[in-house]
Structure formats: C-alpha cells, structure tokens
mmCIF file of C-alpha atoms in Angstrom:
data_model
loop_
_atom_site.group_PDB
_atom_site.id
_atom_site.type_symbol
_atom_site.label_atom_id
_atom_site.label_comp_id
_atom_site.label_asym_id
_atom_site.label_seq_id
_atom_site.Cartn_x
_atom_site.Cartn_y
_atom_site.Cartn_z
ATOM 1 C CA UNK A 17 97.180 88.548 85.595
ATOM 2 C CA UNK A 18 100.693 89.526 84.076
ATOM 3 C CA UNK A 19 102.892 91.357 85.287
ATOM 4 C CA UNK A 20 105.846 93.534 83.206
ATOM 5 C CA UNK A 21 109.160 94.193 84.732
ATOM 6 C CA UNK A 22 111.137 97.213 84.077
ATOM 7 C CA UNK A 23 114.611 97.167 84.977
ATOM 8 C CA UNK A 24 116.311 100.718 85.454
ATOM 9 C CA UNK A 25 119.819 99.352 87.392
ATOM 10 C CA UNK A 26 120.855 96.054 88.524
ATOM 11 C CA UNK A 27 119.883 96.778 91.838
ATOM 12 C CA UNK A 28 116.201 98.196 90.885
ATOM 13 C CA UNK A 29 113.412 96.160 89.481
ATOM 14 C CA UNK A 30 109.788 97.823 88.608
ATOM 15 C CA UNK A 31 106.663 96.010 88.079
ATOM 16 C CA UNK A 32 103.540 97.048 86.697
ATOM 17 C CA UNK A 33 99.911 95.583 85.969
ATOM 18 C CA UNK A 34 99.921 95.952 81.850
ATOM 19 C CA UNK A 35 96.736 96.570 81.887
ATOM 20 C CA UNK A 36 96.759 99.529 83.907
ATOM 21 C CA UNK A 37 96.980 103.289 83.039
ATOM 22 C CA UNK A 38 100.237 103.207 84.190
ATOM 23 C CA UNK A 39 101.940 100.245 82.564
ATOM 24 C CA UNK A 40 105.557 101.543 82.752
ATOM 25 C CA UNK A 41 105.775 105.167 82.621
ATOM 26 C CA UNK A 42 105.793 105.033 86.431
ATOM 27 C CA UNK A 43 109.254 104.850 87.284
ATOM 28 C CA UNK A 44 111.171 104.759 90.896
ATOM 29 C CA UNK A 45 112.479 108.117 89.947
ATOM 30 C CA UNK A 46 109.407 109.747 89.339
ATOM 31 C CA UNK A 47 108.302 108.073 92.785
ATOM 32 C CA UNK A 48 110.986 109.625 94.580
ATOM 33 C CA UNK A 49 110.514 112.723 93.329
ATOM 34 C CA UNK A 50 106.642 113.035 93.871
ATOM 35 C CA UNK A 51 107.103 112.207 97.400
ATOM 36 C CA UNK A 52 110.873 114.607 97.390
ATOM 37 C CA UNK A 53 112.340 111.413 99.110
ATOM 38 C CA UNK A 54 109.560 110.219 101.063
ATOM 39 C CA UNK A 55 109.107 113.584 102.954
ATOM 40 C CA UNK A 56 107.094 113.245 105.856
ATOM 41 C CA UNK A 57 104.636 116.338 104.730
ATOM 42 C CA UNK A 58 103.987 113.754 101.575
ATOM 43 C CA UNK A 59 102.688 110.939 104.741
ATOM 44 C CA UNK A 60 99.367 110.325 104.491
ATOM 45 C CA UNK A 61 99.510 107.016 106.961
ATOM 46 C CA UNK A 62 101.705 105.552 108.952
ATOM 47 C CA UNK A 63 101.430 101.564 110.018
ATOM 48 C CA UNK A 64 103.663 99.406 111.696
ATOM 49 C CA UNK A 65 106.211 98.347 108.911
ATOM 50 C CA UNK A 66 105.284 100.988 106.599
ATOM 51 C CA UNK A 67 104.260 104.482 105.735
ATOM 52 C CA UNK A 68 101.956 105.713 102.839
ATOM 53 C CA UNK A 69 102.458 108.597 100.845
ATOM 54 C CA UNK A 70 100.560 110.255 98.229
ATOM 55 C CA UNK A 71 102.378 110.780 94.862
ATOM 56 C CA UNK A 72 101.522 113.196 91.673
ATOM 57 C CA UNK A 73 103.751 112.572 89.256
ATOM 58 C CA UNK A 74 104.526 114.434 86.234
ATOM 59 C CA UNK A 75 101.638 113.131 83.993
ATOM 60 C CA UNK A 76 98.686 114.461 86.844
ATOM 61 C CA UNK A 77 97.711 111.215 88.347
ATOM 62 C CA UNK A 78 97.926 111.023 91.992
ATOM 63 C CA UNK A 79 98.906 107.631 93.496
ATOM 64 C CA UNK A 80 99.213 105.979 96.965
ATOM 65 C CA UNK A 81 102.617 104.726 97.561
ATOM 66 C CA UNK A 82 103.216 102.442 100.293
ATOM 67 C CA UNK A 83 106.774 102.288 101.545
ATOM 68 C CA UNK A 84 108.238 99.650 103.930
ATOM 69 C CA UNK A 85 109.976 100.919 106.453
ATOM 70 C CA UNK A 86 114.247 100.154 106.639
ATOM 71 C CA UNK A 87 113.639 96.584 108.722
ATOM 72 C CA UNK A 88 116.492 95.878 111.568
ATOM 73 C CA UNK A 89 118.693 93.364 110.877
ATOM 74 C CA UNK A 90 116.494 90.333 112.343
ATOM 75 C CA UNK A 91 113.668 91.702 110.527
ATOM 76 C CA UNK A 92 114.926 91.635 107.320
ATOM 77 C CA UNK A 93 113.652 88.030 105.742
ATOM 78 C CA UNK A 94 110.151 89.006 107.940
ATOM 79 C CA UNK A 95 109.641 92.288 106.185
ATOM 80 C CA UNK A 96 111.076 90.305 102.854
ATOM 81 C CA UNK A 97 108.521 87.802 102.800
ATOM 82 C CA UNK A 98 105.506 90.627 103.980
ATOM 83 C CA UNK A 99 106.102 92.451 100.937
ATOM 84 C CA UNK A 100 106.040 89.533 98.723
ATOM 85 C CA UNK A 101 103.335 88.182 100.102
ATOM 86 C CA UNK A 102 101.363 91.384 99.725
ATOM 87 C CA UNK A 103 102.215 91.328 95.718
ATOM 88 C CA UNK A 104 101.147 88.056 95.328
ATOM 89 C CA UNK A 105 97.745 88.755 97.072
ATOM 90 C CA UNK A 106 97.159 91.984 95.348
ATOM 91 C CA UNK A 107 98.281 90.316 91.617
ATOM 92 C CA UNK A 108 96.052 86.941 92.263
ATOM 93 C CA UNK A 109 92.748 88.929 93.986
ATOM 94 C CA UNK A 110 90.123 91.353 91.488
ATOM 95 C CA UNK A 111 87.476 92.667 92.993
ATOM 96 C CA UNK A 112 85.939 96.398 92.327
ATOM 97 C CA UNK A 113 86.104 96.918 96.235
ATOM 98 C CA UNK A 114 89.436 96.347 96.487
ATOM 99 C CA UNK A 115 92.069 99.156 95.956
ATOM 100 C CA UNK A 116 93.655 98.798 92.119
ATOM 101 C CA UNK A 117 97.218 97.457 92.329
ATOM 102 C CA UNK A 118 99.619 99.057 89.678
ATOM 103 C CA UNK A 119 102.613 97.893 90.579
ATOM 104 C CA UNK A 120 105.675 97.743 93.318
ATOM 105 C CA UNK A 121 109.613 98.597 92.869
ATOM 106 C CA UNK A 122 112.056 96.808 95.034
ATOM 107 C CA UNK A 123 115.385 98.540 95.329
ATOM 108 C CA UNK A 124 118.102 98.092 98.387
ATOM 109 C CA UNK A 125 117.445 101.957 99.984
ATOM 110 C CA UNK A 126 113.415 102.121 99.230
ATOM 111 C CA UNK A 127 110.597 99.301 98.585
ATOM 112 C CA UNK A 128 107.705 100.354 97.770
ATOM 113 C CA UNK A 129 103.986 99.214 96.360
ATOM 114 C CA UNK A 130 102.081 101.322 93.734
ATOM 115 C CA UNK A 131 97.970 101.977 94.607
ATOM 116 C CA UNK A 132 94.761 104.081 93.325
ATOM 117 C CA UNK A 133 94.760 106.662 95.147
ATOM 118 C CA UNK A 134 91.450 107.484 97.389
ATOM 119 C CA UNK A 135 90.858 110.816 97.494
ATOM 120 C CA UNK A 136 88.634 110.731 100.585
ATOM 121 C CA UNK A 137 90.919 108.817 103.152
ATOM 122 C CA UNK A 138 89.970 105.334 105.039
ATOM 123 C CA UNK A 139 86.478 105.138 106.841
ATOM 124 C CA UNK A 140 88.576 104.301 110.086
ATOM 125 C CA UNK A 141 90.656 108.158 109.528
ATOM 126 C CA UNK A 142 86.961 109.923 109.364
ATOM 127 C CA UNK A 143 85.209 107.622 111.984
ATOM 128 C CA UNK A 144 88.427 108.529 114.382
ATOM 129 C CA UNK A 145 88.228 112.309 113.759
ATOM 130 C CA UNK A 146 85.607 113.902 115.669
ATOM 131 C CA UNK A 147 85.166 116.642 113.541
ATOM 132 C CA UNK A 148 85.196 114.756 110.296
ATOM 133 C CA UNK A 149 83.070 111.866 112.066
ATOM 134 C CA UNK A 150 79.987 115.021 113.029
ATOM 135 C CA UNK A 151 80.028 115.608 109.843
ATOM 136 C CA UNK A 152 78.655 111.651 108.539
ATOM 137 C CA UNK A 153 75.538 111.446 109.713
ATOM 138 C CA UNK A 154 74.066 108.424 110.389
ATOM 139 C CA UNK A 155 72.337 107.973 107.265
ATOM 140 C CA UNK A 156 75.987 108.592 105.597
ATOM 141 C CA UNK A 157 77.334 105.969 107.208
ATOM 142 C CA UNK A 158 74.979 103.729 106.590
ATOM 143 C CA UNK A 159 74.711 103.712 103.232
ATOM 144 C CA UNK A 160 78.925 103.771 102.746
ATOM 145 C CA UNK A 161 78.767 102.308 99.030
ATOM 146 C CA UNK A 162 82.367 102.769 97.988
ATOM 147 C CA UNK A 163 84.498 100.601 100.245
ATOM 148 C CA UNK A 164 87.600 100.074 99.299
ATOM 149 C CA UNK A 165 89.851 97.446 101.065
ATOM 150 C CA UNK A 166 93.597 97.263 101.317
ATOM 151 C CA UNK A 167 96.355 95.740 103.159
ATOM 152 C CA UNK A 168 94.194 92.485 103.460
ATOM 153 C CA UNK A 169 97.357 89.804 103.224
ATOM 154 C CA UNK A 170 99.313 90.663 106.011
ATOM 155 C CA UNK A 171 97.302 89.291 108.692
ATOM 156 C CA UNK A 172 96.912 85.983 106.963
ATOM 157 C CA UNK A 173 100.499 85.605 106.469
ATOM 158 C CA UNK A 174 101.150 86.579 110.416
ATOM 159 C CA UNK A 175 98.751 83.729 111.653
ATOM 160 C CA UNK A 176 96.838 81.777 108.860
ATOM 161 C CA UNK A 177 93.885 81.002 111.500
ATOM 162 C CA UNK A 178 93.246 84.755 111.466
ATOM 163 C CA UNK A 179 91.109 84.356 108.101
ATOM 164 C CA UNK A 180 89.609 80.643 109.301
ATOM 165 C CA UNK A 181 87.675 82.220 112.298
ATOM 166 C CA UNK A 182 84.318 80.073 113.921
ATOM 167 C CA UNK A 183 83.823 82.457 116.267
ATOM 168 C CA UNK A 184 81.461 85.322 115.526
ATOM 169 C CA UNK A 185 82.978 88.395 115.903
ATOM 170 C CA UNK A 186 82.240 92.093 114.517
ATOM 171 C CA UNK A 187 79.808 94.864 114.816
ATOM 172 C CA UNK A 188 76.617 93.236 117.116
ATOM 173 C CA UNK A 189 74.386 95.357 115.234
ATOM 174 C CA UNK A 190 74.133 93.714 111.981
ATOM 175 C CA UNK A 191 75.518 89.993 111.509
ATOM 176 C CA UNK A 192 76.833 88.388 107.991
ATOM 177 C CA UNK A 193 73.107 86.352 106.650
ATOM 178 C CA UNK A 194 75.828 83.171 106.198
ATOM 179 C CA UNK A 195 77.225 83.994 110.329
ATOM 180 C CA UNK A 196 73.360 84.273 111.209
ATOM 181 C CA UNK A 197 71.977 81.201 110.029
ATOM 182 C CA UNK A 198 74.485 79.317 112.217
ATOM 183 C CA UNK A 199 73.898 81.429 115.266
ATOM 184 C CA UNK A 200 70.897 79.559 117.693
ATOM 185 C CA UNK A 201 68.113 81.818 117.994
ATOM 186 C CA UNK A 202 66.399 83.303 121.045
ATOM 187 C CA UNK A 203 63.467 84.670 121.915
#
C-alpha cells in the first residue's frame, strides 16, 4: 500500500491511503474544526493514551479521529513509537473486518489517526449498556456479522507474547475449530 504525504507547515505532515475517498482533501484544519478543537461533546471514546472523536467535515463524510493524548515528558518516545507502530499495522494489514485506515497527521500540539467511521458504536459500548444490551437479543448477538476490529497493534507492541498465546483463553462457550483440535477431549 502507498501512502501520499501532504505537507501544510514544516511542523505538520498529513498522510493519506490514495486509494481512499479521501486521498488529500482531508486536511488537519478541517480536523480541527469538525471536532472545534477536540471538544469533549465531539468524544465518542476515551482509552488510555487517547481519545476518539467523531468528525463531519465540510464534504458530509463523518470520520473517527483518534487523538493521542499530550504524553508527559518520560512518555514521550513510548507514545512516539505507539503511534507509529499503529500506522504501520494499519498500512501493512487489509482485511474487510478491519476498520478502513485513511490516514494520520502528526503535528507538535495534536496527533491524530484518520478511521471509517461506525455508525453503531463497538459491541463492547452496547454489551456494557444495559439498556442498549436488552435491546440485542440473543439471536442478535449471535449472528453479529459486521465486526469491525481496531486498535489491534498496541498490545503486540506492549508485550510481543501477547499475540503468541498456547494457552486457551476466551469465551468457554464456543472454542476456535484450530484451539479445539488441540484441546484433549472428555467424556
């Protein structure tokens, strides 16, 4: 996959997928905007070293926007190297069930990654609202067909074994075919 840069200032460098509907119209001032400065009422999700925000820019489309939070000074090469390594993973990996990558801009005050945007949330937000969750039956849940993964890298880059697991671990009620054949059987 290429990637196109954009420069707008010698301290501000955009990048965006070519092939995507947004190949360089996207801009870190149209970002700023749409969110009015990262305003928490834009916040869809917080995490631990970075917020998402939802973002309609001028043209209609709505992205996700995932910001990195300002690191403290001894975090600074940490949160560095998290963000790269979450580019490189997201510009390397296609898959339809992962969450379209359009780009990233990397500027001193505000770093942030460009994503689709999923109009219906995570699983994990429903699941954890009681309200929300009533409302997916069983059968719903069940038959989930449009996953969607994202932020995927980070946990490999915090401790590579992470991904290399022989241990079976996961929902007891239903167990990988490739896990299963490995597991010994009882009666």
């Amino acid at each position: 996959m290429h990637v196109t840069q954009k420069s707008i200032s010698k301290d501000l460098d955009c990048y965006f997928v070519p092939s995507s509907s947004v190949e360089g119209k996207i801009v870190y001032k149209e970002i700023i905007r749409a969110t009015n400065d990262f305003n928490a009422k834009h916040c869809i999700r917080k995490g631990g070293h970075e917020s998402v925000y939802r973002a309609k820019v001028p043209s209609g489309e709505i992205f996700a926007v995932k910001k990195f939070h300002s690191p403290l000074l001894g975090e600074i090469s940490f949160q560095q190297e998290e963000f790269l390594n979450e580019i490189r993973a997201l510009t390397e990996i296609r898959h339809r069930n992962i969450v379209k990558f359009y780009g990233f801009c990397s500027h001193p005050k505000h770093s942030f990654i460009v994503y689709e945007y999923l109009e219906s949330g995570s699983l994990d937000m429903i699941l954890g609202n009681d309200a929300l969750a009533k409302e997916l039956g069983w059968t719903q849940r069940l038959n989930v067909i449009k996953a969607h993964i994202s932020d995927f890298g980070i946990a490999k880059f915090l401790n590579p074994d992470w991904s290399n697991s022989s241990e079976l671990a996961g929902t007891h009620g239903y167990v990988a075919p490739d896990d299963a054949e490995s597991l010994p059987f009882h009666v």
